[in-house]
Amino acid sequence: MLDKTFDPAAIQAAIYESWEKSGAFACHPDSAAQPYCIMMPPPNVTGSLHMGHALTFTLQDILTRYHRMKGRDTLWQPGTDHAGIATQMVVERDLEAEQSSRLKLGREKFIERVWQWKAQSGGTITRQLRSLGASPDWSRERFTMDEGLSAAVRRVFVQLHREGLIYRDKRLVNWDPKLHTAISDLEVESRETKGSLWYLKYPIEGRADEFITVATTRPETMLGDTGVAVHPEDERYKHLIGHYAVLPLVGRRIPIVGDEYADPTAGSGAVKITPAHDFNDFEVGRRHNLPMVNIFDRDAKLNDEAPQAYRGMDRFAARKQIVADLEVQGLVAKIDPHTLMVPYGDRSGVVIEPWLSDQWYCDAATLAKEPLAAVERGDTVFVPKSWENTYFSWLRNIQPWCISRQLWWGHQIPAWYGPDGAVFVAETEAEALAAAAKHYGREADLKRDPDVLDTWFSSALWPFSTLGWPERTRELQRYYPTDVLVTGFDIIFFWVARMMMMGCKFMGQVPFKTVYIHALVRDERGQKMSKSKGNIIDPLDLIARYGTDALRFTLTALAAQGRDIKLAESRLEGYRNFATKLWNATRYAEMNGCQRVAGFDPANAKLTVNRWIASAANAAGARVVAALEEYKFNEAADALYQFTWGTFCDWYIEFSKPILTGSDEAAKAETRAMTIWVIERIVHLLHPIMPYITETLWKHIAGESAVMLITAPWPQTSAAADEAAVAEMEWVVNLISAIRTTRSEMNVPAASELAATITEIRPEARGWVETHGEQIRRLARLKSIATGASADAKTALQIVVEGTTVLIDVAGAVDFAKERGRLQKEVATVRAELDKIAKKLGNEQFMTKAKPEAIEEQRERQSDYEATLAKLTAALARIGA
RNA sequence: GGGCGCUUAGCUCAGCGGGAGAGCACUUCCUUGACAUGGAAGGGGUCAGAGGUUCAAUCCCUCUAGCGCCCACCA
């Protein structure tokens, strides 16, 4: 016998283990089945499960489980990302605690140490994925620094370099002065900051007491100024173009140039130009051949290019000092408060400094061409489609991708330098040496480039590197291109677009046919959850309190397209209760001896109730399938919830009670078989969303030896509804509802009057009421259903009586006047509705232009309301109003 | 500055050219033999505001207000 409630914590681990051990997660590259493949976006190896993971992996698991049950050969490819900066930071923090450091250890030892860390702590996220019930093929788990994936990285790098799509360049990069590395535009987070706008006066050379005033938010960079720009048509400054200003504190002569970049309406209209420390100024400097003076070192402290007094100062300390010094000289015209966007490193949290350095770049603009065309052609479809705009706009304006990082943890760039600085890019050192020998005509000492690649470089290869590329493995041929990529929009740029580039380039095909973009899970204020904001809801905590299934169902039900998810805990409670409800329905079946009947075919059912529920179960199944095929996860969840609770438990189980306690053995047998058949059906349909409870119940009803639900075939859903049964049950349901609605009519304790009432509402039931008058009388007292019904009509009426008997007691307690008021109000409402409909039906244009169905619908509503009105009027008359 | 999205019951959210929905919360009643993590009944909404299109608008269009997100080099 099942317990009264479902205890997820007690069974989850064991069930998961039995799935994993059975090999149910594995793909079968040799099978004849049609493949279905999803690439798991590899979580950071440093990561732990957060709400965003919970959502994305739940949705992926639903698709995986659904297609697996549908008979596809599914591969959900799991793995983790080495997460360059993040991982290096974690290990460095550990070292710091031991009074050690990366530099003390040296590169080789440090990397060893990171691998050690990975071996010990790197499995956190994958363990947590298991508690979420995820069913990827763990036997194929990959890590972006695996030998195979690293080989793929080298191959790609070398080939792109050979084609000129990877090159070295000296440009401004986003420099992180804390982590001492370049970071990409995407890793920079702009934060609105209150600051000041300083108006500085630069003396004009050769014109005493004449100044040009520039406005800046970063006065300290003036030490690196090599020019001043004004708009060529700006009347205020036109005459100064071609003259020189003298840079205060430094004394450098700097030209005043005309450039359209200078906006006459902004600031003072004149802009100081610091080509080495500002992306715009870099461009302006380039146009006018201005020298680039780099005044910062790697810590963003002032270097020897700055005047003696400021050397070694931090940039923000220097700012204060410089402003103070300028004020002394009377060169600060004014200071306005100013709100500006300041770039911060999303990892380090410090202000990013545009800094001039040598880096490796990838020609993203060229690589983006084919991915753009592929989506335009529809080779890859975004769901929802509107995200294609985001994708397009980013790829169309894409900048060179800085792929080198000054870190130790990552894929070291396969480039070696000769004594004269010549670069040799090769997959191995041996090849590089050979190339160098050929180049120099003798053997040469080579030094490897110390930098590593941006983490996203290796993740960009994920859809094919995990399948064995560059080898032409059978997995690669079978599963690429993959079916769908499921991810949040926050990594369309980081990842999706780059996978598209690399996939198109190296596989000649897009990596996925569909990209499903889901919402982000936000906190109750609609903010993105993040560690730094401290607004994280821990999915593991929710799993512990409500069970994995409840969490999964909640996320699924909220995963509507195009809207972010604000998680409310009350939802979890509700869906936990849903699990309990299903659990107890099964318990009911068990208590009533419902067992699976071999060869039972619901299509052969005789009783109307049974034919009806079978039909309804089919309809629900069809809705689930339709929803999942369109990635409308919430609709699938909704259909299951409504059917299980609202149809099966609320109505069918109640209908089954009088039958199962009755004496018609044939009817009982059929109803028992049907009850368990429906539960079986629910358990199948629900399994992708709620795997644990369904597997548990399945074991219970099918026996330990049965094939596990995870690999069970998805039920066939027949399209045709049993319209006769549906119509008849609708009749019953409506009748019961009518009785409930006009329950004051039942305000008569005597059973004989009850019989009269039933007869009044449904004259056709008169015969039955006459024969069963005695029973009704008894029922009224006992509040339970008597035995003896076998035919459908009788069953139906028994149900009516059951509903009625309860109502009699209720109605008996109802205050008469209150009831009358309520009835009168209802009458008014119904009359208003009737007026509206009559008006509509009397509208000539409606009658000519509306669809025939719409008109028919209105007519039906009209007669429904008229019937209701008649009943209400009769009820009012009865109670003497 | 550009782009996208949102505004529906007290809360969290579905829905959508012809009857305003769910869950939770609330009110009343019910320890009935699956389930009190339950059952029954009920209250609560000019579907943000203003215009327009239409026989008909919560839904389509325009504008306004508020909120959110993404992108962007504005000194």
Tab-separated table of C-alpha atoms in Angstrom, chain A residues 138-540:
chain	number	residue	atom	x	y	z
A	138	TRP	CA	27.255	10.813	-18.802
A	139	SER	CA	29.476	8.229	-20.392
A	140	ARG	CA	30.278	10.828	-23.017
A	141	GLU	CA	30.952	13.669	-20.600
A	142	ARG	CA	33.556	16.094	-21.934
A	143	PHE	CA	35.642	18.903	-20.542
A	144	THR	CA	36.803	21.743	-22.756
A	145	MET	CA	40.417	21.076	-21.738
A	146	ASP	CA	40.267	17.356	-22.558
A	147	GLU	CA	43.000	16.227	-24.861
A	148	GLY	CA	40.590	15.655	-27.706
A	149	LEU	CA	38.936	19.039	-27.389
A	150	SER	CA	42.304	20.721	-27.000
A	151	ALA	CA	43.466	19.108	-30.207
A	152	ALA	CA	40.389	20.499	-31.928
A	153	VAL	CA	41.225	23.948	-30.582
A	154	ARG	CA	44.772	23.765	-31.960
A	155	ARG	CA	43.574	22.536	-35.329
A	156	VAL	CA	41.059	25.385	-35.616
A	157	PHE	CA	43.538	27.999	-34.495
A	158	VAL	CA	46.183	26.897	-36.947
A	159	GLN	CA	43.803	26.720	-39.856
A	160	LEU	CA	42.221	30.104	-39.170
A	161	HIS	CA	45.669	31.603	-38.806
A	162	ARG	CA	46.769	30.095	-42.091
A	163	GLU	CA	43.752	31.670	-43.761
A	164	GLY	CA	44.480	35.015	-42.198
A	165	LEU	CA	41.356	34.888	-40.053
A	166	ILE	CA	43.428	34.900	-36.892
A	167	TYR	CA	46.140	37.518	-36.604
A	168	ARG	CA	48.155	39.509	-34.169
A	169	ASP	CA	47.524	43.221	-33.761
A	170	LYS	CA	48.281	46.145	-31.512
A	171	ARG	CA	45.035	47.795	-30.582
A	172	LEU	CA	43.235	49.112	-27.614
A	173	VAL	CA	41.809	46.329	-25.518
A	174	ASN	CA	39.632	46.237	-22.459
A	175	TRP	CA	42.315	45.722	-19.874
A	176	ASP	CA	41.517	44.406	-16.443
A	177	PRO	CA	44.098	45.988	-14.126
A	178	LYS	CA	43.342	43.548	-11.353
A	179	LEU	CA	43.463	40.310	-13.307
A	180	HIS	CA	46.110	41.620	-15.660
A	181	THR	CA	44.448	40.338	-18.762
A	182	ALA	CA	42.574	41.533	-21.765
A	183	ILE	CA	38.876	40.753	-21.739
A	184	SER	CA	36.348	40.876	-24.525
A	185	ASP	CA	33.715	43.550	-25.031
A	186	LEU	CA	31.143	41.098	-23.811
A	187	GLU	CA	32.850	40.658	-20.486
A	188	VAL	CA	32.590	44.354	-19.812
A	189	GLU	CA	29.607	45.527	-17.866
A	190	SER	CA	28.644	49.171	-18.024
A	191	ARG	CA	27.420	50.594	-14.780
A	192	GLU	CA	25.811	53.940	-14.395
A	193	THR	CA	27.947	56.030	-12.111
A	194	LYS	CA	27.648	59.526	-10.751
A	195	GLY	CA	30.764	61.462	-11.537
A	196	SER	CA	31.800	64.867	-12.704
A	197	LEU	CA	32.479	66.589	-15.955
A	198	TRP	CA	35.606	68.641	-15.657
A	199	TYR	CA	36.143	71.625	-17.949
A	200	LEU	CA	39.876	72.107	-18.388
A	201	LYS	CA	41.585	75.074	-19.966
A	202	TYR	CA	44.503	74.338	-22.257
A	203	PRO	CA	46.612	77.371	-23.198
A	204	ILE	CA	47.010	78.084	-26.902
A	205	GLU	CA	50.570	78.195	-28.088
A	206	GLY	CA	51.738	81.637	-29.060
A	207	ARG	CA	48.604	83.405	-27.889
A	208	ALA	CA	48.952	84.635	-24.404
A	209	ASP	CA	45.873	84.371	-22.217
A	210	GLU	CA	43.974	82.436	-24.808
A	211	PHE	CA	42.687	79.027	-23.925
A	212	ILE	CA	40.710	76.204	-25.401
A	213	THR	CA	38.413	74.521	-22.910
A	214	VAL	CA	37.894	70.799	-23.126
A	215	ALA	CA	35.412	68.749	-21.135
A	216	THR	CA	36.303	65.350	-19.755
A	217	THR	CA	35.103	62.762	-17.307
A	218	ARG	CA	38.596	61.403	-16.868
A	219	PRO	CA	40.976	64.304	-16.159
A	220	GLU	CA	43.884	61.991	-15.305
A	221	THR	CA	44.128	60.816	-18.886
A	222	MET	CA	45.094	64.325	-19.945
A	223	LEU	CA	48.672	63.336	-19.311
A	224	GLY	CA	48.364	61.154	-22.372
A	225	ASP	CA	46.678	63.746	-24.566
A	226	THR	CA	48.204	64.197	-27.969
A	227	GLY	CA	45.639	66.453	-29.507
A	228	VAL	CA	42.421	68.426	-29.170
A	229	ALA	CA	39.565	67.930	-31.583
A	230	VAL	CA	36.892	70.443	-32.561
A	231	HIS	CA	34.173	70.190	-35.122
A	232	PRO	CA	35.447	71.577	-38.476
A	233	GLU	CA	32.364	73.807	-38.801
A	234	ASP	CA	32.269	75.009	-35.211
A	235	GLU	CA	32.444	78.804	-35.404
A	236	ARG	CA	33.831	79.063	-31.894
A	237	TYR	CA	36.909	77.031	-32.624
A	238	LYS	CA	37.312	76.936	-36.389
A	239	HIS	CA	40.073	79.510	-36.315
A	240	LEU	CA	42.175	77.402	-33.957
A	241	ILE	CA	42.418	74.385	-36.250
A	242	GLY	CA	46.052	73.971	-37.203
A	243	HIS	CA	47.265	75.744	-34.079
A	244	TYR	CA	48.719	74.022	-31.057
A	245	ALA	CA	47.691	73.856	-27.470
A	246	VAL	CA	50.176	73.371	-24.684
A	247	LEU	CA	49.274	70.488	-22.461
A	248	PRO	CA	49.268	71.724	-18.866
A	249	LEU	CA	51.411	69.871	-16.313
A	250	VAL	CA	53.220	68.164	-19.180
A	251	GLY	CA	54.164	70.992	-21.466
A	252	ARG	CA	53.688	68.975	-24.627
A	253	ARG	CA	52.607	70.762	-27.810
A	254	ILE	CA	49.508	69.155	-29.075
A	255	PRO	CA	47.720	69.988	-32.329
A	256	ILE	CA	44.178	71.212	-32.524
A	257	VAL	CA	42.495	69.255	-35.267
A	258	GLY	CA	39.161	69.440	-37.004
A	259	ASP	CA	37.201	66.213	-36.722
A	260	GLU	CA	33.511	65.497	-37.005
A	261	TYR	CA	33.754	63.315	-33.953
A	262	ALA	CA	33.699	66.480	-31.883
A	263	ASP	CA	30.087	67.269	-31.130
A	264	PRO	CA	29.573	71.036	-30.834
A	265	THR	CA	26.545	70.497	-28.601
A	266	ALA	CA	28.311	68.295	-26.072
A	267	GLY	CA	30.521	69.521	-23.277
A	268	SER	CA	32.488	72.516	-24.417
A	269	GLY	CA	32.494	71.391	-28.017
A	270	ALA	CA	36.223	70.666	-27.819
A	271	VAL	CA	37.485	67.224	-26.962
A	272	LYS	CA	40.846	66.232	-25.610
A	273	ILE	CA	42.260	63.328	-27.584
A	274	THR	CA	43.978	60.501	-25.723
A	275	PRO	CA	44.508	57.844	-28.373
A	276	ALA	CA	46.080	55.309	-26.044
A	277	HIS	CA	43.254	55.345	-23.500
A	278	ASP	CA	39.970	55.821	-25.241
A	279	PHE	CA	38.401	53.863	-28.073
A	280	ASN	CA	37.081	56.948	-29.871
A	281	ASP	CA	40.232	58.906	-29.399
A	282	PHE	CA	42.107	55.946	-30.811
A	283	GLU	CA	40.183	56.338	-34.055
A	284	VAL	CA	40.546	60.118	-34.106
A	285	GLY	CA	44.243	59.762	-33.399
A	286	ARG	CA	44.604	57.355	-36.239
A	287	ARG	CA	42.881	59.759	-38.654
A	288	HIS	CA	45.180	62.617	-37.732
A	289	ASN	CA	48.384	60.695	-37.159
A	290	LEU	CA	48.536	61.694	-33.524
A	291	PRO	CA	51.089	59.863	-31.422
A	292	MET	CA	49.854	57.401	-28.843
A	293	VAL	CA	51.183	58.027	-25.394
A	294	ASN	CA	50.490	55.225	-22.976
A	295	ILE	CA	50.584	56.582	-19.454
A	296	PHE	CA	49.445	53.499	-17.519
A	297	ASP	CA	51.179	50.305	-16.548
A	298	ARG	CA	49.408	46.940	-16.235
A	299	ASP	CA	48.053	47.937	-12.813
A	300	ALA	CA	46.627	51.133	-14.266
A	301	LYS	CA	49.153	53.125	-12.299
A	302	LEU	CA	50.928	55.994	-13.970
A	303	ASN	CA	54.120	54.978	-15.707
A	304	ASP	CA	57.224	56.836	-16.729
A	305	GLU	CA	55.461	58.628	-19.558
A	306	ALA	CA	53.835	60.755	-16.899
A	307	PRO	CA	55.628	63.679	-15.280
A	308	GLN	CA	57.796	62.681	-12.334
A	309	ALA	CA	55.302	63.898	-9.749
A	310	TYR	CA	52.622	61.426	-10.767
A	311	ARG	CA	54.618	58.294	-11.494
A	312	GLY	CA	53.480	55.231	-9.625
A	313	MET	CA	50.225	56.819	-8.554
A	314	ASP	CA	46.970	54.945	-8.928
A	315	ARG	CA	44.732	56.345	-11.648
A	316	PHE	CA	42.069	57.571	-9.219
A	317	ALA	CA	44.560	59.121	-6.836
A	318	ALA	CA	46.175	60.777	-9.824
A	319	ARG	CA	42.810	62.158	-10.863
A	320	LYS	CA	42.419	64.038	-7.592
A	321	GLN	CA	45.979	65.258	-7.648
A	322	ILE	CA	45.815	66.440	-11.221
A	323	VAL	CA	42.575	68.318	-10.705
A	324	ALA	CA	44.028	69.927	-7.609
A	325	ASP	CA	47.183	70.917	-9.442
A	326	LEU	CA	45.225	72.341	-12.342
A	327	GLU	CA	43.039	74.300	-9.982
A	328	VAL	CA	46.106	75.866	-8.458
A	329	GLN	CA	47.088	77.008	-11.913
A	330	GLY	CA	43.583	78.303	-12.534
A	331	LEU	CA	43.016	75.906	-15.403
A	332	VAL	CA	39.789	74.343	-14.206
A	333	ALA	CA	36.993	76.338	-15.755
A	334	LYS	CA	34.176	74.510	-14.004
A	335	ILE	CA	33.064	71.156	-12.680
A	336	ASP	CA	29.592	69.876	-13.475
A	337	PRO	CA	28.005	66.857	-11.880
A	338	HIS	CA	27.648	64.196	-14.521
A	339	THR	CA	26.209	60.717	-14.797
A	340	LEU	CA	28.148	58.385	-17.001
A	341	MET	CA	28.543	54.741	-17.848
A	342	VAL	CA	31.703	53.271	-16.432
A	343	PRO	CA	33.045	49.926	-17.693
A	344	TYR	CA	33.643	47.239	-15.108
A	345	GLY	CA	35.105	43.783	-15.513
A	346	ASP	CA	32.306	41.329	-14.895
A	347	ARG	CA	34.699	38.961	-13.123
A	348	SER	CA	36.988	41.263	-11.219
A	349	GLY	CA	34.564	44.072	-10.519
A	350	VAL	CA	37.185	46.753	-11.130
A	351	VAL	CA	37.074	49.559	-13.648
A	352	ILE	CA	38.335	48.423	-17.013
A	353	GLU	CA	41.059	50.477	-18.631
A	354	PRO	CA	41.319	50.778	-22.401
A	355	TRP	CA	44.941	49.858	-22.877
A	356	LEU	CA	47.227	49.499	-25.822
A	357	SER	CA	48.664	46.024	-26.204
A	358	ASP	CA	49.556	43.225	-28.563
A	359	GLN	CA	46.843	40.622	-28.768
A	360	TRP	CA	45.542	37.865	-30.998
A	361	TYR	CA	42.384	38.641	-32.905
A	362	CYS	CA	39.872	36.601	-34.792
A	363	ASP	CA	38.277	38.093	-37.892
A	364	ALA	CA	34.748	37.669	-36.673
A	365	ALA	CA	33.217	39.806	-39.390
A	366	THR	CA	34.327	37.383	-42.089
A	367	LEU	CA	33.327	34.334	-40.103
A	368	ALA	CA	29.911	35.887	-39.442
A	369	LYS	CA	28.870	35.964	-43.083
A	370	GLU	CA	27.779	32.380	-43.438
A	371	PRO	CA	25.988	32.222	-40.063
A	372	LEU	CA	24.002	35.275	-41.092
A	373	ALA	CA	23.034	33.749	-44.393
A	374	ALA	CA	22.176	30.429	-42.753
A	375	VAL	CA	19.640	31.981	-40.424
A	376	GLU	CA	18.241	34.131	-43.207
A	377	ARG	CA	17.770	30.969	-45.256
A	378	GLY	CA	16.141	29.228	-42.327
A	379	ASP	CA	18.774	26.520	-41.893
A	380	THR	CA	18.618	27.468	-38.266
A	381	VAL	CA	15.386	28.744	-36.805
A	382	PHE	CA	15.110	30.706	-33.599
A	383	VAL	CA	12.182	30.054	-31.286
A	384	PRO	CA	10.763	32.562	-30.532
A	385	LYS	CA	11.607	34.066	-33.878
A	386	SER	CA	12.076	37.577	-32.568
A	387	TRP	CA	15.498	36.644	-31.203
A	388	GLU	CA	16.751	36.421	-34.735
A	389	ASN	CA	16.842	40.227	-34.746
A	390	THR	CA	19.179	40.249	-31.793
A	391	TYR	CA	21.351	37.706	-33.486
A	392	PHE	CA	21.380	39.605	-36.773
A	393	SER	CA	22.121	42.980	-35.282
A	394	TRP	CA	25.032	41.651	-33.335
A	395	LEU	CA	26.582	39.705	-36.178
A	396	ARG	CA	26.163	42.573	-38.611
A	397	ASN	CA	28.083	44.958	-36.404
A	398	ILE	CA	30.602	42.538	-35.090
A	399	GLN	CA	34.076	43.755	-34.139
A	400	PRO	CA	37.323	41.827	-34.244
A	401	TRP	CA	37.260	39.281	-31.459
A	402	CYS	CA	40.178	39.522	-29.079
A	403	ILE	CA	40.917	35.892	-28.303
A	404	SER	CA	44.092	36.078	-26.236
A	405	ARG	CA	44.082	36.274	-22.480
A	406	GLN	CA	46.991	36.885	-20.174
A	407	LEU	CA	46.150	33.931	-17.991
A	408	TRP	CA	47.704	30.576	-17.275
A	409	TRP	CA	44.630	28.385	-17.152
A	410	GLY	CA	43.303	27.676	-20.608
A	411	HIS	CA	44.395	26.562	-24.034
A	412	GLN	CA	47.850	28.021	-24.521
A	413	ILE	CA	48.099	29.680	-27.876
A	414	PRO	CA	49.915	27.393	-30.338
A	415	ALA	CA	52.324	30.057	-31.514
A	416	TRP	CA	56.089	30.142	-31.070
A	417	TYR	CA	58.458	33.050	-31.552
A	418	GLY	CA	61.877	32.856	-33.037
A	419	PRO	CA	64.862	34.892	-31.827
A	420	ASP	CA	63.988	37.704	-34.218
A	421	GLY	CA	60.341	37.697	-33.265
A	422	ALA	CA	59.131	35.728	-36.280
A	423	VAL	CA	56.011	33.783	-35.356
A	424	PHE	CA	55.425	30.118	-36.088
A	425	VAL	CA	51.881	28.866	-35.594
A	426	ALA	CA	51.590	25.098	-35.481
A	427	GLU	CA	49.641	22.365	-33.780
A	428	THR	CA	52.696	21.010	-31.997
A	429	GLU	CA	56.065	22.318	-30.887
A	430	ALA	CA	57.765	19.848	-33.196
A	431	GLU	CA	55.972	21.277	-36.183
A	432	ALA	CA	56.815	24.784	-35.094
A	433	LEU	CA	60.474	23.838	-34.732
A	434	ALA	CA	60.454	22.278	-38.151
A	435	ALA	CA	58.911	25.376	-39.662
A	436	ALA	CA	61.473	27.534	-37.886
A	437	ALA	CA	64.351	25.372	-39.112
A	438	LYS	CA	63.069	25.764	-42.618
A	439	HIS	CA	62.651	29.498	-42.169
A	440	TYR	CA	66.062	30.178	-40.658
A	441	GLY	CA	67.915	27.495	-42.539
A	442	ARG	CA	69.041	26.038	-39.210
A	443	GLU	CA	67.571	24.964	-35.926
A	444	ALA	CA	66.389	27.791	-33.756
A	445	ASP	CA	65.311	28.289	-30.181
A	446	LEU	CA	61.629	29.058	-29.986
A	447	LYS	CA	59.650	30.595	-27.184
A	448	ARG	CA	55.975	29.777	-26.909
A	449	ASP	CA	53.432	32.545	-26.637
A	450	PRO	CA	52.482	32.580	-22.952
A	451	ASP	CA	48.883	33.673	-23.519
A	452	VAL	CA	45.857	31.406	-23.494
A	453	LEU	CA	42.689	31.567	-25.518
A	454	ASP	CA	39.406	33.101	-24.477
A	455	THR	CA	37.269	30.394	-22.885
A	456	TRP	CA	34.588	30.934	-25.496
A	457	PHE	CA	36.974	29.934	-28.228
A	458	SER	CA	36.851	26.305	-27.163
A	459	SER	CA	33.132	26.410	-26.353
A	460	ALA	CA	32.512	27.642	-29.867
A	461	LEU	CA	33.698	24.249	-31.092
A	462	TRP	CA	31.566	22.313	-28.612
A	463	PRO	CA	28.935	20.956	-31.039
A	464	PHE	CA	31.546	19.128	-33.079
A	465	SER	CA	34.599	18.838	-30.858
A	466	THR	CA	32.621	16.763	-28.366
A	467	LEU	CA	31.652	14.396	-31.149
A	468	GLY	CA	35.276	13.666	-31.987
A	469	TRP	CA	36.178	16.250	-34.610
A	470	PRO	CA	38.639	16.495	-36.370
A	471	GLU	CA	38.232	12.734	-36.648
A	472	ARG	CA	35.254	11.837	-38.782
A	473	THR	CA	33.680	9.692	-36.103
A	474	ARG	CA	30.385	7.945	-36.603
A	475	GLU	CA	28.961	10.100	-33.781
A	476	LEU	CA	29.966	13.221	-35.653
A	477	GLN	CA	28.294	12.032	-38.811
A	478	ARG	CA	25.235	10.829	-36.975
A	479	TYR	CA	24.476	13.615	-34.525
A	480	TYR	CA	25.726	16.743	-36.312
A	481	PRO	CA	23.927	18.992	-36.989
A	482	THR	CA	22.128	18.713	-33.700
A	483	ASP	CA	18.389	19.106	-33.383
A	484	VAL	CA	17.984	21.948	-30.959
A	485	LEU	CA	20.015	24.226	-28.781
A	486	VAL	CA	18.260	25.302	-25.610
A	487	THR	CA	19.670	28.360	-23.931
A	488	GLY	CA	18.988	31.750	-22.423
A	489	PHE	CA	19.337	34.862	-24.510
A	490	ASP	CA	22.194	36.112	-22.385
A	491	ILE	CA	24.644	33.944	-24.265
A	492	ILE	CA	23.394	34.432	-27.813
A	493	PHE	CA	26.475	36.579	-28.367
A	494	PHE	CA	28.997	34.765	-26.251
A	495	TRP	CA	28.164	31.362	-27.463
A	496	VAL	CA	25.379	30.801	-29.969
A	497	ALA	CA	26.766	33.153	-32.588
A	498	ARG	CA	30.275	31.800	-32.154
A	499	MET	CA	29.172	28.200	-32.438
A	500	MET	CA	27.403	29.188	-35.617
A	501	MET	CA	30.608	30.731	-36.951
A	502	MET	CA	32.800	27.793	-36.143
A	503	GLY	CA	30.232	25.217	-37.149
A	504	CYS	CA	29.655	26.787	-40.543
A	505	LYS	CA	33.384	27.229	-41.061
A	506	PHE	CA	34.608	23.786	-40.070
A	507	MET	CA	31.629	21.523	-40.600
A	508	GLY	CA	30.135	23.353	-43.539
A	509	GLN	CA	26.780	23.122	-41.813
A	510	VAL	CA	24.985	24.940	-39.037
A	511	PRO	CA	25.410	23.264	-35.651
A	512	PHE	CA	21.691	23.122	-34.828
A	513	LYS	CA	18.409	23.215	-36.676
A	514	THR	CA	16.577	25.084	-33.950
A	515	VAL	CA	17.666	27.482	-31.266
A	516	TYR	CA	15.131	27.660	-28.478
A	517	ILE	CA	15.667	30.738	-26.374
A	518	HIS	CA	13.997	30.607	-23.009
A	519	ALA	CA	13.413	33.313	-20.476
A	520	LEU	CA	15.741	34.208	-17.665
A	521	VAL	CA	14.791	33.390	-14.138
A	522	ARG	CA	14.746	36.574	-12.182
A	523	ASP	CA	14.102	37.391	-8.575
A	524	GLU	CA	10.812	38.761	-7.324
A	525	ARG	CA	11.811	42.274	-8.333
A	526	GLY	CA	12.568	41.153	-11.837
A	527	GLN	CA	16.309	41.433	-11.453
A	528	LYS	CA	18.754	38.969	-12.824
A	529	MET	CA	19.913	36.718	-10.043
A	530	SER	CA	23.572	37.034	-9.334
A	531	LYS	CA	25.967	36.290	-6.562
A	532	SER	CA	27.026	39.877	-6.265
A	533	LYS	CA	23.440	41.013	-5.779
A	534	GLY	CA	22.839	38.275	-3.229
A	535	ASN	CA	19.369	37.619	-4.558
A	536	ILE	CA	19.850	33.994	-5.405
A	537	ILE	CA	17.173	31.411	-4.824
A	538	ASP	CA	18.924	28.096	-4.471
A	539	PRO	CA	17.262	25.361	-6.506
A	540	LEU	CA	18.790	22.717	-4.271
